[in-house]
Amino acid sequence: MNYEILDRIKKIFQIYFDEESLEVRAETTAHDIEEWDSLAQIGLVLSMEKEFNLRFVPADIERLKNIGEMVELIETKSS
Amino acid sequence: MKQKVAKKPNIFFENLEQGQSAFFTETISAISIDKFAEISGDVSAIHVDEQAAMLRGFSARVVHGAYLNAKLSRLIGTEMPGHNSLLLNLALSFKVPVLVGDEVTFRVDVAEVHESVGCASLKLTVLNAKHKTVCEGKALVKVERSAPDG
């Protein structure tokens, strides 16, 4: 697990949901955060594209099961 | 009253490109602002009372900022990207007061297309007759794909 990427994702979530104490771990899913709905999903994905300076395709996003897989995806796309 | 739906071709997400734009020009009438004041309930004196507006230093009644917002919404929802779009957020800054009788041009430009989430960032501009920007902002819209995602 790339913890540097995980930390940056965690910060994105904390800013987006305006909740400094929000915990985001590798196993976190949309079920764990009540406000994480389809609209939030769009905002989060766009924030991550901006933060990591990369572009996803819809299939990238659809197959993700949790934040850990997002970390792996970003790591793969950045390398 | 039956509403007429504009017969414009629908733009699907796949046809959306950075740089596409749409605009229209309108001279803002007193009747439009009277109606908007009634619908919105914003009957603040500077919008509905010419004397009050003049006392505040304006040469005519001030157009509601939300009126400009509504006209940009019309452009987004019926032309760029049009009927296949859903407005997710919109933010505006009002730079110069627009007065009743002013001619203004509303413009929407596609600033960025976000393939991952089927959305587009739009640049919003309202210009007066002297081509000065009186209002500017941005919006994010979700646009339907012609075929389902995946």
PDB file of C-alpha atoms in Angstrom, chain B:
ATOM      1  CA  MET B   1     -49.890  27.360 -20.016  1.00  0.00           C
ATOM      2  CA  LYS B   2     -48.173  24.896 -22.335  1.00  0.00           C
ATOM      3  CA  GLN B   3     -44.410  25.269 -22.626  1.00  0.00           C
ATOM      4  CA  LYS B   4     -42.650  24.998 -25.963  1.00  0.00           C
ATOM      5  CA  VAL B   5     -39.605  22.756 -26.042  1.00  0.00           C
ATOM      6  CA  ALA B   6     -36.778  24.095 -28.188  1.00  0.00           C
ATOM      7  CA  LYS B   7     -36.144  21.831 -31.187  1.00  0.00           C
ATOM      8  CA  LYS B   8     -32.370  21.856 -30.969  1.00  0.00           C
ATOM      9  CA  PRO B   9     -30.292  18.775 -31.623  1.00  0.00           C
ATOM     10  CA  ASN B  10     -29.317  17.141 -28.363  1.00  0.00           C
ATOM     11  CA  ILE B  11     -25.621  16.998 -27.658  1.00  0.00           C
ATOM     12  CA  PHE B  12     -24.528  13.733 -26.131  1.00  0.00           C
ATOM     13  CA  PHE B  13     -21.413  13.470 -24.018  1.00  0.00           C
ATOM     14  CA  GLU B  14     -19.459  11.839 -26.846  1.00  0.00           C
ATOM     15  CA  ASN B  15     -20.025  14.901 -29.054  1.00  0.00           C
ATOM     16  CA  LEU B  16     -18.906  17.378 -26.439  1.00  0.00           C
ATOM     17  CA  GLU B  17     -15.546  19.093 -26.985  1.00  0.00           C
ATOM     18  CA  GLN B  18     -13.534  21.751 -25.258  1.00  0.00           C
ATOM     19  CA  GLY B  19     -14.081  25.081 -27.016  1.00  0.00           C
ATOM     20  CA  GLN B  20     -17.704  24.554 -28.053  1.00  0.00           C
ATOM     21  CA  SER B  21     -19.864  27.524 -27.145  1.00  0.00           C
ATOM     22  CA  ALA B  22     -23.298  29.082 -27.371  1.00  0.00           C
ATOM     23  CA  PHE B  23     -24.590  32.576 -26.772  1.00  0.00           C
ATOM     24  CA  PHE B  24     -27.567  34.863 -27.112  1.00  0.00           C
ATOM     25  CA  THR B  25     -28.137  38.572 -26.662  1.00  0.00           C
ATOM     26  CA  GLU B  26     -31.022  40.191 -24.831  1.00  0.00           C
ATOM     27  CA  THR B  27     -32.058  43.724 -23.988  1.00  0.00           C
ATOM     28  CA  ILE B  28     -33.394  43.356 -20.473  1.00  0.00           C
ATOM     29  CA  SER B  29     -36.879  44.812 -20.274  1.00  0.00           C
ATOM     30  CA  ALA B  30     -38.663  46.311 -17.290  1.00  0.00           C
ATOM     31  CA  ILE B  31     -41.416  43.714 -17.769  1.00  0.00           C
ATOM     32  CA  SER B  32     -38.944  40.848 -17.448  1.00  0.00           C
ATOM     33  CA  ILE B  33     -37.581  42.236 -14.186  1.00  0.00           C
ATOM     34  CA  ASP B  34     -41.094  42.884 -12.842  1.00  0.00           C
ATOM     35  CA  LYS B  35     -42.004  39.274 -13.588  1.00  0.00           C
ATOM     36  CA  PHE B  36     -38.774  37.967 -12.093  1.00  0.00           C
ATOM     37  CA  ALA B  37     -39.307  40.030  -8.926  1.00  0.00           C
ATOM     38  CA  GLU B  38     -42.784  38.532  -8.634  1.00  0.00           C
ATOM     39  CA  ILE B  39     -41.672  34.938  -9.252  1.00  0.00           C
ATOM     40  CA  SER B  40     -38.611  35.098  -6.994  1.00  0.00           C
ATOM     41  CA  GLY B  41     -40.164  37.289  -4.335  1.00  0.00           C
ATOM     42  CA  ASP B  42     -37.055  39.476  -4.422  1.00  0.00           C
ATOM     43  CA  VAL B  43     -38.764  42.854  -4.432  1.00  0.00           C
ATOM     44  CA  SER B  44     -35.767  44.711  -3.041  1.00  0.00           C
ATOM     45  CA  ALA B  45     -36.197  48.421  -3.819  1.00  0.00           C
ATOM     46  CA  ILE B  46     -33.223  48.662  -6.188  1.00  0.00           C
ATOM     47  CA  HIS B  47     -34.886  46.029  -8.407  1.00  0.00           C
ATOM     48  CA  VAL B  48     -38.466  47.298  -8.418  1.00  0.00           C
ATOM     49  CA  ASP B  49     -38.337  51.039  -7.662  1.00  0.00           C
ATOM     50  CA  GLU B  50     -36.513  53.316 -10.083  1.00  0.00           C
ATOM     51  CA  GLN B  51     -36.426  56.228  -7.615  1.00  0.00           C
ATOM     52  CA  ALA B  52     -34.861  54.011  -4.950  1.00  0.00           C
ATOM     53  CA  ALA B  53     -32.299  52.751  -7.457  1.00  0.00           C
ATOM     54  CA  MET B  54     -31.406  56.327  -8.427  1.00  0.00           C
ATOM     55  CA  LEU B  55     -31.006  57.302  -4.780  1.00  0.00           C
ATOM     56  CA  ARG B  56     -28.450  54.509  -4.548  1.00  0.00           C
ATOM     57  CA  GLY B  57     -26.533  55.980  -7.484  1.00  0.00           C
ATOM     58  CA  PHE B  58     -27.833  53.846 -10.358  1.00  0.00           C
ATOM     59  CA  SER B  59     -29.308  55.375 -13.489  1.00  0.00           C
ATOM     60  CA  ALA B  60     -32.038  52.721 -13.670  1.00  0.00           C
ATOM     61  CA  ARG B  61     -33.319  49.704 -11.762  1.00  0.00           C
ATOM     62  CA  VAL B  62     -30.725  47.011 -11.074  1.00  0.00           C
ATOM     63  CA  VAL B  63     -31.280  43.603 -12.661  1.00  0.00           C
ATOM     64  CA  HIS B  64     -31.317  40.716 -10.151  1.00  0.00           C
ATOM     65  CA  GLY B  65     -28.106  38.691 -10.211  1.00  0.00           C
ATOM     66  CA  ALA B  66     -30.298  35.614 -10.123  1.00  0.00           C
ATOM     67  CA  TYR B  67     -31.941  36.774 -13.366  1.00  0.00           C
ATOM     68  CA  LEU B  68     -28.562  36.527 -15.082  1.00  0.00           C
ATOM     69  CA  ASN B  69     -28.133  33.123 -13.452  1.00  0.00           C
ATOM     70  CA  ALA B  70     -31.515  32.008 -14.820  1.00  0.00           C
ATOM     71  CA  LYS B  71     -30.618  33.086 -18.357  1.00  0.00           C
ATOM     72  CA  LEU B  72     -27.319  31.211 -18.187  1.00  0.00           C
ATOM     73  CA  SER B  73     -29.281  28.197 -16.962  1.00  0.00           C
ATOM     74  CA  ARG B  74     -31.491  28.518 -20.053  1.00  0.00           C
ATOM     75  CA  LEU B  75     -28.411  28.489 -22.279  1.00  0.00           C
ATOM     76  CA  ILE B  76     -26.978  25.452 -20.506  1.00  0.00           C
ATOM     77  CA  GLY B  77     -30.233  23.516 -20.405  1.00  0.00           C
ATOM     78  CA  THR B  78     -31.408  24.177 -23.950  1.00  0.00           C
ATOM     79  CA  GLU B  79     -28.279  24.762 -26.019  1.00  0.00           C
ATOM     80  CA  MET B  80     -24.874  24.038 -24.529  1.00  0.00           C
ATOM     81  CA  PRO B  81     -24.838  21.169 -23.752  1.00  0.00           C
ATOM     82  CA  GLY B  82     -28.668  21.255 -23.950  1.00  0.00           C
ATOM     83  CA  HIS B  83     -31.390  18.817 -23.080  1.00  0.00           C
ATOM     84  CA  ASN B  84     -29.091  15.923 -22.204  1.00  0.00           C
ATOM     85  CA  SER B  85     -27.403  17.852 -19.421  1.00  0.00           C
ATOM     86  CA  LEU B  86     -28.013  18.108 -15.706  1.00  0.00           C
ATOM     87  CA  LEU B  87     -26.589  21.056 -13.794  1.00  0.00           C
ATOM     88  CA  LEU B  88     -24.574  19.906 -10.771  1.00  0.00           C
ATOM     89  CA  ASN B  89     -23.138  23.179  -9.559  1.00  0.00           C
ATOM     90  CA  LEU B  90     -22.830  26.758 -10.631  1.00  0.00           C
ATOM     91  CA  ALA B  91     -20.976  29.754  -9.175  1.00  0.00           C
ATOM     92  CA  LEU B  92     -21.073  33.341 -10.381  1.00  0.00           C
ATOM     93  CA  SER B  93     -19.320  36.600  -9.577  1.00  0.00           C
ATOM     94  CA  PHE B  94     -21.087  39.846 -10.365  1.00  0.00           C
ATOM     95  CA  LYS B  95     -18.540  42.405 -11.538  1.00  0.00           C
ATOM     96  CA  VAL B  96     -20.656  45.311 -12.757  1.00  0.00           C
ATOM     97  CA  PRO B  97     -24.331  46.068 -12.055  1.00  0.00           C
ATOM     98  CA  VAL B  98     -26.654  45.344 -14.980  1.00  0.00           C
ATOM     99  CA  LEU B  99     -29.503  47.819 -15.348  1.00  0.00           C
ATOM    100  CA  VAL B 100     -32.960  47.553 -16.874  1.00  0.00           C
ATOM    101  CA  GLY B 101     -32.617  48.482 -20.548  1.00  0.00           C
ATOM    102  CA  ASP B 102     -29.042  47.158 -20.849  1.00  0.00           C
ATOM    103  CA  GLU B 103     -28.186  44.879 -23.747  1.00  0.00           C
ATOM    104  CA  VAL B 104     -26.226  41.875 -22.509  1.00  0.00           C
ATOM    105  CA  THR B 105     -24.818  38.755 -24.125  1.00  0.00           C
ATOM    106  CA  PHE B 106     -24.925  35.452 -22.254  1.00  0.00           C
ATOM    107  CA  ARG B 107     -22.200  33.008 -23.226  1.00  0.00           C
ATOM    108  CA  VAL B 108     -21.333  29.443 -22.272  1.00  0.00           C
ATOM    109  CA  ASP B 109     -18.031  27.817 -23.288  1.00  0.00           C
ATOM    110  CA  VAL B 110     -17.050  24.220 -22.715  1.00  0.00           C
ATOM    111  CA  ALA B 111     -13.853  24.629 -20.678  1.00  0.00           C
ATOM    112  CA  GLU B 112     -13.073  20.971 -19.998  1.00  0.00           C
ATOM    113  CA  VAL B 113     -14.597  17.570 -20.689  1.00  0.00           C
ATOM    114  CA  HIS B 114     -14.287  14.994 -17.902  1.00  0.00           C
ATOM    115  CA  GLU B 115     -14.461  11.552 -19.532  1.00  0.00           C
ATOM    116  CA  SER B 116     -14.260   9.639 -16.254  1.00  0.00           C
ATOM    117  CA  VAL B 117     -17.508  10.980 -14.844  1.00  0.00           C
ATOM    118  CA  GLY B 118     -19.362  12.066 -18.004  1.00  0.00           C
ATOM    119  CA  CYS B 119     -19.263  15.718 -16.994  1.00  0.00           C
ATOM    120  CA  ALA B 120     -18.167  19.015 -18.463  1.00  0.00           C
ATOM    121  CA  SER B 121     -16.852  22.165 -16.822  1.00  0.00           C
ATOM    122  CA  LEU B 122     -18.380  25.255 -18.364  1.00  0.00           C
ATOM    123  CA  LYS B 123     -17.131  28.821 -18.386  1.00  0.00           C
ATOM    124  CA  LEU B 124     -19.969  31.329 -18.011  1.00  0.00           C
ATOM    125  CA  THR B 125     -19.759  34.933 -19.126  1.00  0.00           C
ATOM    126  CA  VAL B 126     -22.185  37.833 -19.386  1.00  0.00           C
ATOM    127  CA  LEU B 127     -20.963  40.796 -21.426  1.00  0.00           C
ATOM    128  CA  ASN B 128     -22.522  44.235 -21.800  1.00  0.00           C
ATOM    129  CA  ALA B 129     -22.872  46.136 -25.088  1.00  0.00           C
ATOM    130  CA  LYS B 130     -19.341  47.519 -24.628  1.00  0.00           C
ATOM    131  CA  HIS B 131     -18.021  43.936 -24.397  1.00  0.00           C
ATOM    132  CA  LYS B 132     -17.142  44.403 -20.740  1.00  0.00           C
ATOM    133  CA  THR B 133     -17.607  41.352 -18.543  1.00  0.00           C
ATOM    134  CA  VAL B 134     -20.397  42.122 -16.086  1.00  0.00           C
ATOM    135  CA  CYS B 135     -20.699  38.623 -14.676  1.00  0.00           C
ATOM    136  CA  GLU B 136     -18.561  35.507 -14.889  1.00  0.00           C
ATOM    137  CA  GLY B 137     -18.490  32.087 -13.378  1.00  0.00           C
ATOM    138  CA  LYS B 138     -18.343  28.380 -13.881  1.00  0.00           C
ATOM    139  CA  ALA B 139     -20.602  25.369 -13.809  1.00  0.00           C
ATOM    140  CA  LEU B 140     -20.348  21.612 -13.791  1.00  0.00           C
ATOM    141  CA  VAL B 141     -22.860  19.567 -15.787  1.00  0.00           C
ATOM    142  CA  LYS B 142     -23.442  15.866 -16.157  1.00  0.00           C
ATOM    143  CA  VAL B 143     -24.184  14.978 -19.776  1.00  0.00           C
ATOM    144  CA  GLU B 144     -25.890  11.781 -20.928  1.00  0.00           C
ATOM    145  CA  ARG B 145     -23.965   9.421 -23.134  1.00  0.00           C
ATOM    146  CA  SER B 146     -25.662   8.135 -26.298  1.00  0.00           C
ATOM    147  CA  ALA B 147     -24.912   4.620 -25.084  1.00  0.00           C
ATOM    148  CA  PRO B 148     -24.947   3.519 -21.453  1.00  0.00           C
ATOM    149  CA  ASP B 149     -21.643   3.739 -19.570  1.00  0.00           C
ATOM    150  CA  GLY B 150     -19.423   0.716 -19.572  1.00  0.00           C
TER     151      GLY B 150
END
